[in-house]
XYZ file of C-alpha atoms in Angstrom:
476
model
C -11.157 -3.247 -6.818
C -13.171 -4.165 -9.945
C -16.572 -5.918 -10.554
C -16.527 -8.752 -12.847
C -17.002 -6.632 -15.872
C -13.730 -4.619 -15.070
C -15.356 -1.588 -13.832
C -15.192 0.143 -10.517
C -18.139 0.331 -8.452
C -20.543 -1.717 -6.431
C -20.376 -5.044 -8.212
C -24.227 -5.733 -7.952
C -24.100 -8.612 -10.341
C -20.961 -10.277 -9.036
C -21.920 -13.351 -6.855
C -20.363 -13.411 -3.379
C -17.447 -15.844 -2.994
C -15.750 -16.668 0.206
C -12.039 -16.302 1.008
C -9.883 -18.044 3.507
C -10.818 -17.569 7.131
C -8.687 -14.874 8.650
C -8.744 -14.852 12.460
C -10.175 -11.736 14.102
C -8.561 -9.946 17.013
C -8.351 -11.781 20.353
C -8.133 -8.546 22.333
C -9.699 -5.465 21.175
C -8.798 -2.018 22.776
C -11.665 0.450 22.442
C -9.636 3.600 23.150
C -8.302 4.250 19.651
C -6.556 7.406 20.644
C -4.277 5.554 23.035
C -2.934 2.999 20.441
C -1.024 3.227 17.239
C -0.228 0.812 14.549
C 2.421 0.609 11.965
C 1.035 1.806 8.686
C 3.970 0.954 6.417
C 7.678 0.415 6.837
C 9.233 3.886 6.363
C 11.593 3.635 3.276
C 15.373 3.986 3.816
C 16.416 7.457 2.817
C 19.690 8.695 1.495
C 21.777 10.004 4.395
C 23.805 12.550 2.483
C 23.071 15.127 -0.149
C 25.581 13.342 -2.545
C 23.766 10.096 -2.060
C 20.369 11.685 -2.537
C 21.609 13.343 -5.767
C 23.042 9.991 -6.957
C 19.682 8.130 -6.237
C 17.687 10.911 -8.080
C 19.940 10.627 -11.161
C 19.691 6.720 -11.203
C 15.986 6.925 -10.884
C 15.690 9.516 -13.770
C 17.902 7.306 -15.931
C 15.783 4.332 -15.214
C 12.586 6.237 -16.065
C 14.060 7.121 -19.300
C 15.006 3.637 -20.210
C 11.692 2.066 -19.244
C 8.929 4.698 -19.833
C 5.554 4.498 -18.006
C 2.968 2.159 -19.465
C 0.396 3.791 -21.735
C -2.216 1.251 -21.239
C -5.453 2.781 -20.559
C -7.280 2.251 -17.353
C -10.914 0.994 -17.440
C -13.418 3.880 -17.665
C -15.061 4.853 -14.395
C -18.759 5.243 -13.921
C -20.060 8.541 -14.607
C -22.022 10.448 -12.054
C -25.356 11.001 -13.834
C -26.263 14.032 -11.618
C -23.188 16.068 -11.709
C -21.306 17.646 -14.643
C -17.719 16.727 -15.744
C -16.595 14.133 -13.188
C -16.895 10.676 -11.909
C -17.924 8.772 -8.927
C -16.001 5.681 -7.796
C -12.418 4.905 -8.491
C -10.635 2.295 -10.863
C -7.129 1.515 -11.648
C -5.018 -0.737 -13.808
C -1.557 -1.951 -13.546
C 1.152 0.850 -14.120
C 3.508 -1.641 -16.030
C 5.686 -4.542 -14.999
C 8.464 -2.349 -13.910
C 7.988 -1.030 -10.183
C 9.774 2.203 -10.952
C 7.659 2.927 -13.958
C 4.603 1.916 -12.220
C 5.297 4.188 -9.356
C 6.251 7.066 -11.625
C 3.161 6.774 -13.809
C 0.847 7.079 -10.741
C 2.922 9.931 -9.163
C 3.361 11.843 -12.389
C 1.462 15.194 -12.710
C -1.842 15.328 -14.461
C -1.744 17.263 -17.907
C -3.041 20.538 -16.348
C -1.137 20.384 -13.013
C 1.659 22.689 -14.041
C -0.885 25.463 -15.093
C -2.578 25.185 -11.766
C 0.561 25.168 -9.770
C 1.597 28.486 -11.492
C -1.300 30.248 -10.251
C -0.322 33.144 -7.781
C -2.707 31.613 -4.979
C -1.035 28.216 -5.174
C 2.502 29.596 -5.308
C 1.636 31.701 -2.296
C 0.144 28.955 -0.087
C 2.866 26.504 -1.081
C 5.563 28.881 -0.163
C 3.891 29.552 3.300
C 3.339 25.807 3.890
C 7.013 24.832 3.163
C 8.106 27.701 5.253
C 6.344 26.245 8.175
C 7.730 22.692 7.408
C 11.184 24.005 7.348
C 11.092 26.030 10.551
C 12.585 24.997 13.824
C 9.416 23.842 15.185
C 7.956 22.433 11.954
C 8.156 18.846 10.858
C 10.609 19.366 8.012
C 10.596 16.850 5.293
C 11.482 19.002 2.167
C 14.110 16.524 1.142
C 12.164 13.259 1.420
C 10.683 11.327 -1.527
C 9.243 7.836 -1.838
C 11.564 5.116 -3.252
C 10.136 2.801 -6.086
C 8.148 0.014 -4.493
C 8.862 -3.752 -5.107
C 5.794 -4.337 -7.353
C 3.925 -2.518 -10.047
C 1.881 0.323 -8.778
C -1.743 0.669 -9.778
C -2.126 3.565 -12.388
C -4.919 6.179 -12.280
C -6.274 7.717 -15.524
C -4.136 10.793 -15.554
C -4.968 11.583 -19.247
C -8.778 11.864 -18.298
C -8.243 14.262 -15.308
C -10.309 17.496 -15.866
C -8.280 20.705 -15.274
C -8.399 21.979 -11.571
C -9.819 25.525 -11.060
C -9.492 27.638 -7.930
C -13.170 28.957 -8.677
C -16.348 27.115 -7.698
C -18.148 25.184 -10.308
C -21.223 27.469 -11.162
C -22.997 24.575 -12.956
C -23.085 22.181 -9.918
C -26.462 21.184 -8.666
C -27.761 22.006 -5.117
C -27.147 19.294 -2.596
C -30.979 18.344 -2.556
C -30.735 17.696 -6.180
C -27.571 15.603 -6.063
C -27.794 12.758 -3.542
C -25.115 10.033 -3.182
C -25.697 7.993 -6.473
C -24.536 4.777 -4.767
C -26.966 4.168 -1.857
C -26.145 1.560 0.648
C -27.975 -1.706 -0.165
C -28.817 -3.903 2.789
C -29.984 -6.796 0.723
C -26.748 -7.170 -1.250
C -24.082 -6.323 1.485
C -24.592 -8.350 4.647
C -21.449 -7.023 6.303
C -22.293 -3.392 5.540
C -25.874 -4.116 6.966
C -24.257 -5.427 10.244
C -22.136 -2.390 10.586
C -25.026 0.096 9.800
C -27.315 -1.707 12.248
C -24.593 -1.813 14.955
C -24.125 1.915 14.948
C -27.809 2.815 14.232
C -29.162 0.792 17.076
C -27.932 3.137 19.800
C -30.055 6.118 20.509
C -28.769 9.757 19.839
C -31.139 11.156 22.561
C -29.091 11.903 25.625
C -25.796 11.625 23.811
C -23.503 14.314 25.114
C -22.551 17.104 22.517
C -18.824 17.361 23.451
C -15.331 16.166 22.632
C -13.726 12.906 23.491
C -15.159 9.791 21.758
C -18.370 11.712 21.083
C -16.710 13.987 18.647
C -16.478 11.234 16.151
C -19.205 8.924 17.476
C -22.125 11.262 16.832
C -21.525 11.838 13.113
C -21.066 8.271 12.572
C -24.287 7.197 14.434
C -26.163 9.915 12.422
C -24.762 8.602 9.197
C -25.718 4.981 9.923
C -29.229 6.051 10.870
C -29.724 8.009 7.689
C -28.226 5.003 5.744
C -30.653 2.675 7.344
C -33.492 5.144 6.417
C -36.237 4.112 8.753
C -38.884 6.936 9.412
C -37.811 6.738 13.167
C -34.221 6.925 12.245
C -34.709 9.998 10.207
C -36.693 11.756 12.735
C -34.286 11.032 15.457
C -31.481 12.464 13.676
C -33.421 15.539 12.824
C -34.638 15.969 16.334
C -31.162 15.647 17.647
C -29.431 18.241 15.539
C -32.439 20.569 16.037
C -31.634 20.329 19.747
C -28.187 21.665 19.523
C -27.394 25.355 19.911
C -23.791 25.432 18.449
C -20.421 23.665 18.012
C -19.106 21.908 21.175
C -15.598 23.091 20.562
C -13.115 24.871 18.377
C -11.237 23.724 15.294
C -7.614 22.607 15.253
C -5.445 20.399 17.679
C -6.368 20.242 21.212
C -3.781 21.446 23.572
C -3.605 23.304 27.095
C -4.079 26.824 25.409
C -6.807 25.339 23.077
C -8.615 22.949 25.407
C -11.779 22.846 23.337
C -10.137 21.957 20.214
C -10.596 18.951 17.872
C -13.964 20.103 16.631
C -12.876 19.397 12.944
C -13.221 15.694 13.779
C -16.997 16.463 14.062
C -17.219 19.052 11.292
C -15.917 16.801 8.557
C -18.567 14.228 9.404
C -21.200 16.999 9.335
C -19.998 18.132 5.932
C -20.528 14.506 4.441
C -24.058 14.648 5.695
C -24.778 17.988 4.380
C -23.624 17.294 0.782
C -24.589 13.740 0.319
C -28.266 13.247 1.402
C -31.325 14.671 -0.290
C -34.165 16.633 1.345
C -36.160 13.367 1.643
C -33.515 11.764 3.813
C -32.688 15.037 5.949
C -35.226 17.875 5.687
C -33.773 21.181 4.307
C -34.513 23.028 7.524
C -32.398 20.709 9.474
C -29.456 21.003 6.885
C -29.803 24.704 7.369
C -29.433 24.212 11.208
C -26.370 22.151 10.706
C -24.819 24.669 8.192
C -25.510 27.853 10.279
C -25.271 26.627 13.926
C -22.914 23.640 13.827
C -20.356 24.114 11.157
C -17.204 26.196 11.705
C -17.055 30.009 10.877
C -17.267 30.939 7.362
C -13.441 31.248 6.660
C -11.900 31.308 3.514
C -8.180 31.407 4.304
C -6.282 28.098 4.928
C -5.260 27.238 8.392
C -1.628 26.006 8.468
C -0.778 26.292 12.213
C -1.926 24.961 15.485
C -4.590 27.538 16.823
C -3.598 29.438 19.932
C -0.047 28.360 20.169
C 2.482 30.697 21.697
C 4.766 30.333 18.543
C 4.042 29.294 15.083
C 3.821 25.608 14.872
C 2.601 23.609 11.859
C -0.586 21.806 12.342
C -0.692 18.069 12.246
C -1.558 16.259 8.912
C -4.856 14.921 9.916
C -5.891 18.257 11.163
C -4.734 20.008 8.120
C -6.924 17.965 6.070
C -10.066 17.844 8.264
C -9.975 21.488 9.328
C -9.339 23.049 5.734
C -11.441 20.371 4.025
C -14.453 21.228 6.439
C -14.100 24.934 5.637
C -14.060 24.146 1.697
C -16.987 21.906 1.902
C -18.991 24.263 4.080
C -18.418 27.043 1.650
C -19.209 24.630 -1.163
C -22.635 23.748 0.564
C -23.487 27.368 1.436
C -23.039 28.511 -2.121
C -24.922 25.552 -3.752
C -27.776 25.813 -1.128
C -28.093 29.676 -1.784
C -27.191 30.356 1.805
C -24.695 32.768 0.887
C -23.007 34.646 -2.079
C -20.291 32.638 -3.809
C -16.998 33.260 -1.972
C -13.370 33.025 -2.919
C -12.325 29.469 -2.067
C -9.018 29.602 -4.026
C -6.793 29.754 -0.969
C -8.521 26.595 0.484
C -8.479 24.736 -2.549
C -4.991 25.704 -3.356
C -3.685 24.419 -0.082
C -5.579 21.177 -0.242
C -3.890 20.504 -3.609
C -0.647 21.310 -2.227
C -1.086 18.928 0.731
C -2.485 16.025 -1.330
C 0.317 16.350 -3.853
C 2.823 16.180 -1.160
C 1.221 12.823 0.125
C 1.768 11.470 -3.348
C 5.416 12.489 -3.253
C 6.306 11.569 0.252
C 3.554 9.507 1.724
C 1.721 10.420 4.915
C 3.401 11.857 8.023
C 1.324 9.414 10.247
C 2.496 6.303 8.282
C 2.744 4.373 11.503
C -0.405 5.795 13.245
C -3.475 3.522 13.429
C -6.065 6.168 14.709
C -4.687 9.179 12.847
C -4.245 7.654 9.447
C -7.873 6.285 9.810
C -9.144 9.903 10.334
C -6.998 11.051 7.325
C -8.732 8.468 5.163
C -12.121 9.343 6.318
C -11.450 12.978 5.364
C -10.212 11.896 2.021
C -13.411 9.890 1.462
C -15.516 12.782 2.587
C -13.685 15.186 0.188
C -13.829 12.643 -2.715
C -17.761 12.304 -2.224
C -18.403 15.929 -1.663
C -15.987 18.027 -3.663
C -16.233 19.401 -7.072
C -15.414 17.059 -10.141
C -12.062 18.609 -11.013
C -10.640 18.010 -7.488
C -12.122 14.560 -7.168
C -9.578 13.095 -9.382
C -6.702 14.030 -7.129
C -8.643 12.657 -4.001
C -8.914 9.330 -5.918
C -5.176 9.231 -6.647
C -4.260 9.794 -2.963
C -6.642 7.115 -1.905
C -5.427 4.549 -4.304
C -1.875 5.301 -3.146
C -2.643 4.881 0.640
C -4.794 1.756 0.153
C -2.134 0.069 -2.192
C 0.610 0.894 0.473
C -1.696 -0.660 3.213
C -2.318 -3.706 1.055
C 1.339 -4.149 0.193
C 2.272 -3.933 3.904
C -0.448 -6.478 4.774
C 0.880 -9.329 2.611
C 1.423 -12.590 4.681
C 0.129 -10.895 7.811
C 3.117 -8.445 7.849
C 0.908 -5.976 9.546
C 1.037 -8.106 12.715
C 3.477 -5.422 14.080
C 4.814 -5.839 17.660
C 5.296 -2.061 18.066
C 2.910 0.164 19.988
C 3.293 3.910 20.966
C 2.483 2.832 24.595
C 4.230 -0.186 26.260
C 0.809 -1.128 27.698
C -0.355 -2.134 24.182
C 2.884 -4.064 23.202
C 1.188 -7.380 23.708
C -1.904 -6.616 21.302
C -0.889 -7.536 17.898
C -4.326 -7.283 16.548
C -4.914 -7.578 12.642
C -8.230 -5.900 12.410
C -8.071 -3.030 14.762
C -7.115 -0.695 11.858
C -9.767 1.529 9.986
C -8.387 0.405 6.704
C -8.806 -3.302 7.700
C -12.589 -2.916 8.085
C -12.822 -0.539 5.045
C -11.040 -2.960 2.856
C -13.593 -5.819 3.844
C -16.355 -3.383 2.854
C -14.773 -2.663 -0.537
C -14.182 -6.511 -0.982
C -17.852 -7.318 -0.404
C -18.892 -4.808 -2.990
C -16.580 -6.726 -5.444
C -18.171 -10.110 -4.420
C -15.646 -11.207 -2.111
C -16.840 -11.954 1.474
C -15.058 -13.427 4.618
C -17.069 -16.465 6.025
C -16.963 -14.919 9.647
C -16.991 -11.086 9.170
C -20.689 -10.499 9.368
C -21.232 -12.957 12.376
C -18.229 -12.428 14.602
C -19.210 -9.931 17.457
C -15.648 -8.981 18.042
C -15.368 -7.305 14.543
C -18.314 -4.726 15.064
C -16.728 -2.529 17.834
C -13.729 -1.832 15.650
C -15.515 -1.274 12.443
C -17.160 1.910 13.157
C -15.007 3.999 10.821
C -15.964 1.818 7.875
C -19.398 3.445 7.887
C -17.802 6.232 5.671
C -16.633 3.542 3.127
C -20.130 2.095 3.284
C -21.682 5.508 2.544
C -19.096 6.634 -0.024
C -19.092 5.371 -3.669
C -15.418 5.493 -3.852
C -13.667 1.970 -4.234
C -9.880 2.407 -4.222
């Protein structure tokens, strides 16, 4: 999305305009873990090795005949308080030909080959692919995306800084580097409604455990910090101060790991740690979150389901949330001088491999409404909180996923009849997807506002995940 000057960002000067009314859901199911919605139609894949080889040859020939567009994308707004990187995302057309547009976006950045040749990256990629190809893995080593039917938005590959496995020693401490795009209640009425909806409920007495609380508590705390009243900030501080430790363990929940899923909570806590200054959240409370509530200080990537009897590849959203939380915790601990700099090369290498795979083959959970939402949230958290060299890759993946969602939503095609459970077959809701609510937030920043979106009470209960889009500066 762009503002009227062609720049990515908040669009402060763009007047709000109304778009055609789109009906909200008639029936909203609050239990997001029980319902799934198609994310995109899976591309038809070649069924034999010969067909696959023939397709790849045809695709390569087409790329040679019609090279990717060399048009430069609009420059991003620079983050004034960090070195060598940019906050926010912008994109431009990748050319009129769909194959060249997709190829331009998916192509490697100039320094990718050097990074992929590093021993740590080679090692973690081999281990990851080994789990994918195992009997109990979710093998898709031979899958690839087919060119889409329209030109794909292109990111600024030529401006990407080289990725390093080392931490950036020049990065300022979190207290000196607050989110440069604060939420503005006066200019964004929809965002204000969502923030107020989440911030109104009291944290006091909220149970610190799994279930819905695993995601509700970080979202409520984030909303209260965004609203920013003295009472809100005090309530958040007192609640975190009252907690003695994590409510569970990281990784997928299953009979042998019944306390799992804590990474759903940890990724939200990581966002709070790295994106609010000491005036919003006192340093002593951040210290409590970092030392009591964040996961153990591990530096090796986690690829398999914890406590399983045999080696089973972890699910996609857990891979990103779990390893992303560990990476961001180490980043915070180093910047806040809580610990000596540690070797995060393994974590950073795996996150790189995982995100590059998404660009190549799309998400595993392409048809999962709740789980894709959690993946997008983790990406937004990483984009806002990680080092500048890694932020560009997060931006590319966010652009890719949001574009696929937009393409699949044309003419209400996301009114999908399929649900994972038969009980939900009669609920073809349009707005019960995290990306639907996030898209309205991003549209409002660009000056586009739906006539009913800030007043219809049916929208608010399904808009909670959009709090991360409100707090983040990124606009895919």
